[in-house]
Structure formats: structure tokens, C-alpha cells
mmCIF file with all atom_site columns, C-alpha atoms in Angstrom:
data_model
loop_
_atom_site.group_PDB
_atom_site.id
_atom_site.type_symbol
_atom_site.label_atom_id
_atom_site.label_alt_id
_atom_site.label_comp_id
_atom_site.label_asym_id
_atom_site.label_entity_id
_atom_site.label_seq_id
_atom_site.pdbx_PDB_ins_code
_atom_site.Cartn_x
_atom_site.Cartn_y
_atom_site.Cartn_z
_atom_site.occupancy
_atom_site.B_iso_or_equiv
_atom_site.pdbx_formal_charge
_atom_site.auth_seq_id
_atom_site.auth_comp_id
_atom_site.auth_asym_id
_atom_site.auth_atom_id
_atom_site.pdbx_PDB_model_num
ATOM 1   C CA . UNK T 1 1   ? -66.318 72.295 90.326 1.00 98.00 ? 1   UNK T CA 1
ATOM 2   C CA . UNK T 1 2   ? -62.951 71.082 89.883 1.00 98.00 ? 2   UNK T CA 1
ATOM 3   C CA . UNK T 1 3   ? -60.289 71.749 86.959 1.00 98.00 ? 3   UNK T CA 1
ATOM 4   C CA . UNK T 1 4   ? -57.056 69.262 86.627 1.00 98.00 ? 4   UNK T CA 1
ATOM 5   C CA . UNK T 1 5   ? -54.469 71.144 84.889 1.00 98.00 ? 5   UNK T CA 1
ATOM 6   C CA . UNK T 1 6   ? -51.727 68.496 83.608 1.00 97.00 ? 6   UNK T CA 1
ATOM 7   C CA . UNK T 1 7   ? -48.038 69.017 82.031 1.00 97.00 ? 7   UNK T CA 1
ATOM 8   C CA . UNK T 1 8   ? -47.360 66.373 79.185 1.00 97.00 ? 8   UNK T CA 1
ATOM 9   C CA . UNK T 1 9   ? -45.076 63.730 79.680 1.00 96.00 ? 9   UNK T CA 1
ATOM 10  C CA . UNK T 1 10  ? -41.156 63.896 78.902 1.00 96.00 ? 10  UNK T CA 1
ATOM 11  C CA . UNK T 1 11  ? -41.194 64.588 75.180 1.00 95.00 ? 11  UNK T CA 1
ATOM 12  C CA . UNK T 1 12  ? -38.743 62.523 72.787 1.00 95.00 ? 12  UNK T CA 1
ATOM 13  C CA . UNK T 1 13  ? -36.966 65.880 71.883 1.00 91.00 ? 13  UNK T CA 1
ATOM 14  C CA . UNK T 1 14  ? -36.030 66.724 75.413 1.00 89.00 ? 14  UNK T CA 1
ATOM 15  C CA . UNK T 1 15  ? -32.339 66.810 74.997 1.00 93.00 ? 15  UNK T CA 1
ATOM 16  C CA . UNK T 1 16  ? -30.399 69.652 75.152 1.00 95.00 ? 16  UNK T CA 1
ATOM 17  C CA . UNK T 1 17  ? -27.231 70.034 72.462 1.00 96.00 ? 17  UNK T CA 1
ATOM 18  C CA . UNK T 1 18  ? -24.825 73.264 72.059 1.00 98.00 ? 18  UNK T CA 1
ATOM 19  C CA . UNK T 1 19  ? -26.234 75.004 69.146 1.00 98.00 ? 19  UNK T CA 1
ATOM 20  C CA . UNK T 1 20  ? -26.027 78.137 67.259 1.00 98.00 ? 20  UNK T CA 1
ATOM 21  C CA . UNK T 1 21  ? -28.783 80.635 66.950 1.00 97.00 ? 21  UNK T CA 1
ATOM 22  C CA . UNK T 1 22  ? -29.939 78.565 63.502 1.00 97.00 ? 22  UNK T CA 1
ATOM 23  C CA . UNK T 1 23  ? -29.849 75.454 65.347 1.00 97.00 ? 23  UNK T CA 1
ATOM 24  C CA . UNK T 1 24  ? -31.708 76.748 68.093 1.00 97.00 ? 24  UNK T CA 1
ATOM 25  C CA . UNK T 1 25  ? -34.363 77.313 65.750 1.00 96.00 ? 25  UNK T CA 1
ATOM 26  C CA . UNK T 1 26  ? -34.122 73.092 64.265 1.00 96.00 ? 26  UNK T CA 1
ATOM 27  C CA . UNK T 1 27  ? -34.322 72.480 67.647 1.00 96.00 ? 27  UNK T CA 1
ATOM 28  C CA . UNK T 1 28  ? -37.482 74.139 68.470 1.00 95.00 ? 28  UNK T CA 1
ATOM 29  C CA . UNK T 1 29  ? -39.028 72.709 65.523 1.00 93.00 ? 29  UNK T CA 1
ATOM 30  C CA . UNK T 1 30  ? -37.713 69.139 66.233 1.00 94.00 ? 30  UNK T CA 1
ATOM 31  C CA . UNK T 1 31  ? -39.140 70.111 69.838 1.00 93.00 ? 31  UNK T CA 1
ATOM 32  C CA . UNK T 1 32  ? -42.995 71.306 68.521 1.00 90.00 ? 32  UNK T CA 1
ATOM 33  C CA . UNK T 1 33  ? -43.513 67.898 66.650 1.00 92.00 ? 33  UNK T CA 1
ATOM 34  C CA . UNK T 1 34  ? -42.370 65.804 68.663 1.00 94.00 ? 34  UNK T CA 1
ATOM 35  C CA . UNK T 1 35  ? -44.197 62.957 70.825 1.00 95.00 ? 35  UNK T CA 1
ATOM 36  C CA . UNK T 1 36  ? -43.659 61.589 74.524 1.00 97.00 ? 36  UNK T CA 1
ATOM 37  C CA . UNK T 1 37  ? -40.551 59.575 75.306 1.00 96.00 ? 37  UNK T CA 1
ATOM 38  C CA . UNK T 1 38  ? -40.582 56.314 75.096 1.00 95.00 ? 38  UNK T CA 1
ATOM 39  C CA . UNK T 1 39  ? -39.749 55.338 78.965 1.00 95.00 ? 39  UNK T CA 1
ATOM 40  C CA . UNK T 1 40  ? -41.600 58.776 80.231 1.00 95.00 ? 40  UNK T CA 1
ATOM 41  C CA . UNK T 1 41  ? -44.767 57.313 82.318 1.00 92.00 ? 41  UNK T CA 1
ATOM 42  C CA . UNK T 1 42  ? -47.198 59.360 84.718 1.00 91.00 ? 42  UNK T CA 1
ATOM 43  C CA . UNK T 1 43  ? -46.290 57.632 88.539 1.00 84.00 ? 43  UNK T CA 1
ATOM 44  C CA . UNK T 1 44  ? -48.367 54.782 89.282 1.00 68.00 ? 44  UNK T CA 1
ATOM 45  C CA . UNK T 1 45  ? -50.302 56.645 92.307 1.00 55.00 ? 45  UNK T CA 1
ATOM 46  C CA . UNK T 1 46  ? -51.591 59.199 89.728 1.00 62.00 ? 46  UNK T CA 1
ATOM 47  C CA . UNK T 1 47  ? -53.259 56.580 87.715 1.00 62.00 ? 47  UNK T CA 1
ATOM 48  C CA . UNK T 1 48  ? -56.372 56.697 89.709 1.00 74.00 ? 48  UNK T CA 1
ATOM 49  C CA . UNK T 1 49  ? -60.413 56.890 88.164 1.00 83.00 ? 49  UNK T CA 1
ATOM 50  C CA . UNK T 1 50  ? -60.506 59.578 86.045 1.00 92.00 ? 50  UNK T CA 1
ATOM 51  C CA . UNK T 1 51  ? -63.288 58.941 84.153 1.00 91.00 ? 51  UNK T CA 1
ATOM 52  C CA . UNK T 1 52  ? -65.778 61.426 85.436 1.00 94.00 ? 52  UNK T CA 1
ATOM 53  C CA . UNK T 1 53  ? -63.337 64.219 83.976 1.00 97.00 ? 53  UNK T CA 1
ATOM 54  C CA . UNK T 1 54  ? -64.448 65.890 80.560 1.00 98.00 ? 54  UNK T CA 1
ATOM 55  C CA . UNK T 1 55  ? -60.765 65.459 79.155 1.00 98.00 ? 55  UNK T CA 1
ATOM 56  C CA . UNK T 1 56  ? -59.383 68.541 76.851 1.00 98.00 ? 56  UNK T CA 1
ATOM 57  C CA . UNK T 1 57  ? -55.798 68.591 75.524 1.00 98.00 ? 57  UNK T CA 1
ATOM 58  C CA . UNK T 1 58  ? -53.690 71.106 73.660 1.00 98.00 ? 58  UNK T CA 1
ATOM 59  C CA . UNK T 1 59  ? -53.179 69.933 69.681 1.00 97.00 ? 59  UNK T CA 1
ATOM 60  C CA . UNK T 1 60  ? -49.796 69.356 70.341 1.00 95.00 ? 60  UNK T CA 1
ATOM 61  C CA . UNK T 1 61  ? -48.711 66.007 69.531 1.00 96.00 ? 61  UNK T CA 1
ATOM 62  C CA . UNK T 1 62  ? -47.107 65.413 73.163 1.00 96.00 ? 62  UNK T CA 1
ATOM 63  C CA . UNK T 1 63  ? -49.761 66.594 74.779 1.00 97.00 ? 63  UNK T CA 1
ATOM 64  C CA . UNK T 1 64  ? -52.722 64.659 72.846 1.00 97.00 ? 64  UNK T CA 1
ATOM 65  C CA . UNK T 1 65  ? -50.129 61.297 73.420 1.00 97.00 ? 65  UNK T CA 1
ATOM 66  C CA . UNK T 1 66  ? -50.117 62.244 77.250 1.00 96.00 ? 66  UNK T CA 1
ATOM 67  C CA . UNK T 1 67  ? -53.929 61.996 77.677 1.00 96.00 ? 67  UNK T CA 1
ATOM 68  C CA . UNK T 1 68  ? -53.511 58.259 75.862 1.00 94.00 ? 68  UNK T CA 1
ATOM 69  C CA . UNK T 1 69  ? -50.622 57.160 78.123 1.00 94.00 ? 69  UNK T CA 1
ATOM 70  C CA . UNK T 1 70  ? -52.682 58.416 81.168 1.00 94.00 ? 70  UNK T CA 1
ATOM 71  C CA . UNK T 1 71  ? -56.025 57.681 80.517 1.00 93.00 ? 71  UNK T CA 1
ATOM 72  C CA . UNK T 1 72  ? -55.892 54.818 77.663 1.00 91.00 ? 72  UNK T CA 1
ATOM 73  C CA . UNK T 1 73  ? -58.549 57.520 75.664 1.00 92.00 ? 73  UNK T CA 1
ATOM 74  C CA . UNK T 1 74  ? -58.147 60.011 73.491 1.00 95.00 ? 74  UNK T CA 1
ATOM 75  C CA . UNK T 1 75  ? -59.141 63.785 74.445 1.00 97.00 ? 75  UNK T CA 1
ATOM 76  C CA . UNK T 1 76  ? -62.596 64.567 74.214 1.00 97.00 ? 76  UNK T CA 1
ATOM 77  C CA . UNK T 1 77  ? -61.820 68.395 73.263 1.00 97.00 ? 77  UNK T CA 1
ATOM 78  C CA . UNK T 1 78  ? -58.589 69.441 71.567 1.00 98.00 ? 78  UNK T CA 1
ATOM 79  C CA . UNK T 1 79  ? -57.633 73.514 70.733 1.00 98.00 ? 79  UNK T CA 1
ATOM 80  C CA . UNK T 1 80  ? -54.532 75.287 69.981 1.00 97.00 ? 80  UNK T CA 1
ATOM 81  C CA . UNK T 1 81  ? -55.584 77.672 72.255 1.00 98.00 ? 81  UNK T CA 1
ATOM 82  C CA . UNK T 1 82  ? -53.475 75.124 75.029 1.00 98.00 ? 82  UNK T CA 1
ATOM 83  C CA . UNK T 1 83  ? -50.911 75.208 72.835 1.00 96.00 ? 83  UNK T CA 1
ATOM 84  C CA . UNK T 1 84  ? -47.518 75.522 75.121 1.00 95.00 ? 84  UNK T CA 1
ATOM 85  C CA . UNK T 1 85  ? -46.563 79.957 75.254 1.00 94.00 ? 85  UNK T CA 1
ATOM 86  C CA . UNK T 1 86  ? -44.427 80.466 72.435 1.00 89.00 ? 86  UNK T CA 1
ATOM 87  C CA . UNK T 1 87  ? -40.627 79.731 72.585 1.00 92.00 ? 87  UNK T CA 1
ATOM 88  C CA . UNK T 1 88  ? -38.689 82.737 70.960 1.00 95.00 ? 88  UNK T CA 1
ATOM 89  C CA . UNK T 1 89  ? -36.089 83.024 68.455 1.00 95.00 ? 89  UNK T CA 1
ATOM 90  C CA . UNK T 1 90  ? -33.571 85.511 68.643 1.00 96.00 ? 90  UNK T CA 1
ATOM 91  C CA . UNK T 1 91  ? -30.729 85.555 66.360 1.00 95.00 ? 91  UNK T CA 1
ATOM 92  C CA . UNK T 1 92  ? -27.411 86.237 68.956 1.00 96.00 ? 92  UNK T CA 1
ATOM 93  C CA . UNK T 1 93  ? -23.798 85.650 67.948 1.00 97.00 ? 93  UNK T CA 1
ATOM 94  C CA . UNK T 1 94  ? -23.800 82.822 70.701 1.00 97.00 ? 94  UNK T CA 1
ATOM 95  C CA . UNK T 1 95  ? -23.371 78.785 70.900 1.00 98.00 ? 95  UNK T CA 1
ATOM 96  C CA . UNK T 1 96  ? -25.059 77.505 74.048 1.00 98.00 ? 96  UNK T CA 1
ATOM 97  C CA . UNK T 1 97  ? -27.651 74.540 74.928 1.00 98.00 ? 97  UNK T CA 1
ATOM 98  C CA . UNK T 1 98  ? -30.427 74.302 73.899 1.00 97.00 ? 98  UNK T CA 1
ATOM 99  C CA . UNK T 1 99  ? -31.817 75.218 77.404 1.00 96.00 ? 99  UNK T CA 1
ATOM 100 C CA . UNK T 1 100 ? -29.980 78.189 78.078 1.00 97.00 ? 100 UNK T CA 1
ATOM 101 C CA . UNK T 1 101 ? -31.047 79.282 74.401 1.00 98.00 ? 101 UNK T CA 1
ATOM 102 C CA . UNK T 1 102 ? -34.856 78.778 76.301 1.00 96.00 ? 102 UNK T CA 1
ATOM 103 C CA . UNK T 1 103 ? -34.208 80.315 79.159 1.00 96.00 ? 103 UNK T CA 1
ATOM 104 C CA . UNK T 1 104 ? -33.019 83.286 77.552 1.00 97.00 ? 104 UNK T CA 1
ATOM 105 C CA . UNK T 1 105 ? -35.117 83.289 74.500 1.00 97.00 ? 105 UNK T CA 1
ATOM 106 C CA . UNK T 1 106 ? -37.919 83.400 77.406 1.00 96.00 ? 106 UNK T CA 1
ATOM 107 C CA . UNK T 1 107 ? -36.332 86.184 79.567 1.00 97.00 ? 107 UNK T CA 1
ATOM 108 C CA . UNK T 1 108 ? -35.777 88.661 76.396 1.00 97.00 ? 108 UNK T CA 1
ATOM 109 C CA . UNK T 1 109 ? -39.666 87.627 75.626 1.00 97.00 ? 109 UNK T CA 1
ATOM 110 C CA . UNK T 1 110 ? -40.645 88.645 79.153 1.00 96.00 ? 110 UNK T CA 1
ATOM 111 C CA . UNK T 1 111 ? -38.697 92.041 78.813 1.00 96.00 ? 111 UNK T CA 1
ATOM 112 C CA . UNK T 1 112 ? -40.504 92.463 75.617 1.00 95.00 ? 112 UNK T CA 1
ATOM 113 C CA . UNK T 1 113 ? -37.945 92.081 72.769 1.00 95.00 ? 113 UNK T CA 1
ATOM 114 C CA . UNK T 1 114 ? -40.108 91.358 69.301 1.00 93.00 ? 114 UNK T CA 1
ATOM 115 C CA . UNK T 1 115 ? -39.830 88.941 67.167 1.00 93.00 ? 115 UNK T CA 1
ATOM 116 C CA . UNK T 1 116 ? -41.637 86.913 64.026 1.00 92.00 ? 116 UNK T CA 1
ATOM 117 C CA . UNK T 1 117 ? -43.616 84.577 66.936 1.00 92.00 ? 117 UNK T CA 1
ATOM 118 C CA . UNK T 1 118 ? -46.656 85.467 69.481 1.00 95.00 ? 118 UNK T CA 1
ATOM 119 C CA . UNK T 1 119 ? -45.836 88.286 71.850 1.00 96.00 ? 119 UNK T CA 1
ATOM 120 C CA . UNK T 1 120 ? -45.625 87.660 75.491 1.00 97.00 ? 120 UNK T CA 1
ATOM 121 C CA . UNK T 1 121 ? -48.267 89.903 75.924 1.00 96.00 ? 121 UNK T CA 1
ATOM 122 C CA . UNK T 1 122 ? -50.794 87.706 73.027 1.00 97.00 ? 122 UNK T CA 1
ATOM 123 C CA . UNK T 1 123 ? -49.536 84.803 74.696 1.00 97.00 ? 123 UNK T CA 1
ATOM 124 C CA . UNK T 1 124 ? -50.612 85.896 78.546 1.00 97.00 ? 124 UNK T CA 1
ATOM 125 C CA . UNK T 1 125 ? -53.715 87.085 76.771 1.00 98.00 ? 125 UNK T CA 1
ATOM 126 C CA . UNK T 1 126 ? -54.482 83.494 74.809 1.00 98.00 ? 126 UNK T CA 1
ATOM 127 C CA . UNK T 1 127 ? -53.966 81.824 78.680 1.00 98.00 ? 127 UNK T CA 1
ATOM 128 C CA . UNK T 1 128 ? -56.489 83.778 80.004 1.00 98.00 ? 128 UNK T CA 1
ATOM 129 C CA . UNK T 1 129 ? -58.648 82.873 77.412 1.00 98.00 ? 129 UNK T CA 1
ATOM 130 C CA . UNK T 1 130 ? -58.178 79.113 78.230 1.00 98.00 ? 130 UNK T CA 1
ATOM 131 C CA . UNK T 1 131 ? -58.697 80.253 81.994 1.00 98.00 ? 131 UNK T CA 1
ATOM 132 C CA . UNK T 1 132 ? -62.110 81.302 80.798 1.00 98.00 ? 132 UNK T CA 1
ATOM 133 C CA . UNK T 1 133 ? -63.444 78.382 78.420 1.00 98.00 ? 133 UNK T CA 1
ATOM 134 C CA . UNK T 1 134 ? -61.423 75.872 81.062 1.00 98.00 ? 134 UNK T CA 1
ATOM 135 C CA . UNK T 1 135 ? -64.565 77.471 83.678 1.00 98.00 ? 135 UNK T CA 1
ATOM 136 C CA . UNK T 1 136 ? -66.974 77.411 81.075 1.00 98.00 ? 136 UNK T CA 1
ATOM 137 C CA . UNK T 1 137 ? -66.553 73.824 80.520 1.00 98.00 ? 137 UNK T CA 1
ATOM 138 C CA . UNK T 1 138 ? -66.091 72.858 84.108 1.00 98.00 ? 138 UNK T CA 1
ATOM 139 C CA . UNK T 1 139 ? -69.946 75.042 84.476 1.00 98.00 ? 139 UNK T CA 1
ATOM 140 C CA . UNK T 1 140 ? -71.111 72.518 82.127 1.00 98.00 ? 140 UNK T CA 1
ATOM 141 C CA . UNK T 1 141 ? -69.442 69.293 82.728 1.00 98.00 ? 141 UNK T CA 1
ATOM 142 C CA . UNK T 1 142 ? -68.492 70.354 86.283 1.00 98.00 ? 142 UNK T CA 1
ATOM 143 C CA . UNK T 1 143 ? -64.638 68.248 86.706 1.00 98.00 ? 143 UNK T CA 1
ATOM 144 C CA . UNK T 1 144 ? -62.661 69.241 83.450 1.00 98.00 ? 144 UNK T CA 1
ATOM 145 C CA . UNK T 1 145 ? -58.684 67.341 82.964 1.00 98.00 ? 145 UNK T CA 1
ATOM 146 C CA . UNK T 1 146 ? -56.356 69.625 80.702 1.00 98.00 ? 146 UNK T CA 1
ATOM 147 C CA . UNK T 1 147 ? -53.797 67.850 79.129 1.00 98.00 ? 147 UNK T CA 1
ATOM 148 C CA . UNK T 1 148 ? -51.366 70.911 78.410 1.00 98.00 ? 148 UNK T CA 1
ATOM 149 C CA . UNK T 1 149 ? -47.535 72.267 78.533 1.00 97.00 ? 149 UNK T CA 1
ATOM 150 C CA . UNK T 1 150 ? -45.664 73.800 81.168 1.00 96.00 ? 150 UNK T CA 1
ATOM 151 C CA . UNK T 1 151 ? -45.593 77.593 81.018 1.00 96.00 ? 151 UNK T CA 1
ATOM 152 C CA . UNK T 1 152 ? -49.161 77.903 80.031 1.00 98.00 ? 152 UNK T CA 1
ATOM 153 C CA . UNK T 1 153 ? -50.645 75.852 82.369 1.00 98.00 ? 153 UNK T CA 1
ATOM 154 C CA . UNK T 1 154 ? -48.922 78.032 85.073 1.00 98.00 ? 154 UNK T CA 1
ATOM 155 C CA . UNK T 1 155 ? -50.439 81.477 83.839 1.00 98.00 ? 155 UNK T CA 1
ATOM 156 C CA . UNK T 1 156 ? -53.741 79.443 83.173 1.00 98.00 ? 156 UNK T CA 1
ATOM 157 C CA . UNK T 1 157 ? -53.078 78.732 87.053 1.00 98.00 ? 157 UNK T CA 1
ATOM 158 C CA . UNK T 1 158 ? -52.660 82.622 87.525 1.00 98.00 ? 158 UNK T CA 1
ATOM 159 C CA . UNK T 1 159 ? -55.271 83.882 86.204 1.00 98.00 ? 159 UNK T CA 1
ATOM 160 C CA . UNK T 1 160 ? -57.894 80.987 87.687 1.00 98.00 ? 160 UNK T CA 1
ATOM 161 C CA . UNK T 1 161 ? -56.475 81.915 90.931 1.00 98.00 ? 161 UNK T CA 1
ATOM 162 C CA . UNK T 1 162 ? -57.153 85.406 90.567 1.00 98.00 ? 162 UNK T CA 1
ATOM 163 C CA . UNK T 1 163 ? -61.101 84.457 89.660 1.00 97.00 ? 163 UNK T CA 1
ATOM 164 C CA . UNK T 1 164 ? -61.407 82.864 92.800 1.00 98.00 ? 164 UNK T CA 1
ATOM 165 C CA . UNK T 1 165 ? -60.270 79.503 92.673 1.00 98.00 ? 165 UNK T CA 1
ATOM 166 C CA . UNK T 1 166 ? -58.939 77.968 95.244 1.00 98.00 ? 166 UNK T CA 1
ATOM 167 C CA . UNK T 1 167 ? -55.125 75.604 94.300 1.00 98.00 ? 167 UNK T CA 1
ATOM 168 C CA . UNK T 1 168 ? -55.247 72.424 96.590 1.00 97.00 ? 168 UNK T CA 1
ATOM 169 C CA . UNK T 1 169 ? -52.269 70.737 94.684 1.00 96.00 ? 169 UNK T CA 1
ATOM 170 C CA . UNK T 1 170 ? -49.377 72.104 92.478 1.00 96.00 ? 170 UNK T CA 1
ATOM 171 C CA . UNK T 1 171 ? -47.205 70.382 90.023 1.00 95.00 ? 171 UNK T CA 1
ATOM 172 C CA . UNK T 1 172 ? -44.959 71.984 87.259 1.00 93.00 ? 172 UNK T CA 1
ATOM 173 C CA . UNK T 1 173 ? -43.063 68.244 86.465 1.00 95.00 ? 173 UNK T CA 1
ATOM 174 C CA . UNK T 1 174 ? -44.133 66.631 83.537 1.00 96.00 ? 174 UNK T CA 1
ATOM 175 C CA . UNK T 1 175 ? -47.309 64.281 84.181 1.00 96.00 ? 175 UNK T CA 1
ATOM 176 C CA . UNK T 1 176 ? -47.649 67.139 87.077 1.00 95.00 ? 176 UNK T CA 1
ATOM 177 C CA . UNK T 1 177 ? -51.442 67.867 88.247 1.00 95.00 ? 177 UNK T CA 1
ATOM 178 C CA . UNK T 1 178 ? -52.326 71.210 89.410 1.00 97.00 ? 178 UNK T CA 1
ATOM 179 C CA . UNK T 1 179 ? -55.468 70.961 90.957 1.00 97.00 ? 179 UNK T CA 1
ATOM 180 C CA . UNK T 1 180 ? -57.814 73.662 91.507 1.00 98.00 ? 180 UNK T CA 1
ATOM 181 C CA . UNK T 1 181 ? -61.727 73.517 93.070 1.00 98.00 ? 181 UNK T CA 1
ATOM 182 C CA . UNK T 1 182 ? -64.573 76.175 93.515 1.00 95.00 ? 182 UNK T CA 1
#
């Protein structure tokens, strides 16, 4: 059994203004709903025969546009359940980028500061959930290709790794593959 874990393509929203707390928040919105960039494309070795996969994708518009720029097909499967972890919103007296507002959004997350979003904890739980029907669907259709986001895919990676499956390749990019087999 085999299970492709893949991080979307660049998305269109990927660029990374000073903002205020406020316009952290537009930006994550901007960032949810947006697609793949236009000149983002999966390297031409990775474009090999895929078509034995049973192809699943988050319901993320940049993901679900991934799986059509790699594979010319739509998903077979689509859940929000490989929907990316959740990217806080704290409201701090600061101006920064948007990716330091991430970064540290994500660290005060970790640590366990609430907020009006998923908790860290629901979110860790929710990836090992996908761990779980990911292996149920590779039982059944034995090679399974997740089209899915960055941080998720690597606690889904975690926590198939702790069942017992063995990583052979390892990519956190976007159009990465993380490739695990049992």
C-alpha cells in the first residue's frame, strides 16, 4: 500500500505585505479563497503515471486546482477534513508581514493561546483523523494521492509514521510529495 501526500501549488495570495492585526485577518481570508498562481507548475520529473492513484484533495480551492494542474482530472474524493490546520488570529498592537504575523499566530497556537478558530489540539486531532480514512482508503483502493496543504500534511505524516509506515520520500515545498508505503 502506498499513500502520496502532496502540498498545493504556489497560491495567487502568496505575498507577504506589512499589516496590522485587522489586516492580518483580510489577508488570511484573501489567502483561504484563493487559487494557484498563475506561473506555479509541479517540476516536469514529477509528472509521471499517476493514474493508478485513487486521488483525494482538501476542498480548498488551491488544493482542488493542484490535482487539475498535476493530473489534468479532477479529485475523485474531496473533504474539509484536509483542509490546511487553522491559521490564528490574534489581535497584537503590532505591524509586521504577513509571514511573521503566521509564524507567530502559529507559535502562540502551539503554546495554546485561544482564540475564535480550531484549537491546536482539534486541529492535531482532525489530522489524525485524515491519517486514519487516508489508510482506510489506501485498504481499499491500495495507492491513494492527497492533494493537501502544508502543515497538515506534515502531522498527517506524524501520525502515519507512528502506525507503522514506513517515509521513503519527503517534501514540504509546494507540489512536494511525501511518500509513504506499508
Amino acid at each position: 500500500m502506498e499513500i502520496l501526500l502532496v502540498r498545493h501549488g504556489r497560491p495567487s495570495a502568496a505575498v507577504y505585505p506589512r499589516v496590522n492585526a485587522s489586516g492580518f485577518v483580510r489577508w488570511v481570508r484573501r489567502y483561504h479563497h484563493s487559487g494557484i498562481a498563475s506561473d506555479s507548475f509541479p517540476e516536469a520529473q514529477r509528472l509521471s503515471d499517476y493514474s493508478d492513484y485513487y486521488v483525494v484533495s482538501s476542498d480548498l480551492k488551491r488544493a482542488m486546482e493542484s490535482t487539475l494542474i498535476f493530473l489534468n482530472q479532477r479529485p475523485t474524493e474531496t473533504s474539509k477534513i484536509y483542509r490546511e490546520m487553522e491559521i490564528p488570529r490574534y489581535k497584537l498592537p503590532l505591524v509586521l508581514t504577513a509571514s511573521h504575523w503566521l509564524y507567530l499566530n502559529r507559535l502562540l497556537w502551539t503554546l495554546g493561546f485561544k482564540g475564535p478558530f480550531e484549537s491546536y489540539s482539534e486541529a492535531k486531532y482532525r489530522a489524525q483523523e485524515a491519517a486514519h480514512q487516508l489508510v482506510s482508503l489506501a485498504e481499499t483502493h491500495n495507492k491513494v494521492m492527497l492533494f493537501s496543504h502544508g502543515y497538515l500534511n506534515f502531522h498527517i505524516r506524524h501520525y502515519l509514521c507512528k502506525a507503522g509506515w514506513q517515509l521513503t520520500e519527503k517534501s514540504s515545498q509546494h507540489w512536494g510529495i511525501t511518500r509513504l508505503q506499508r
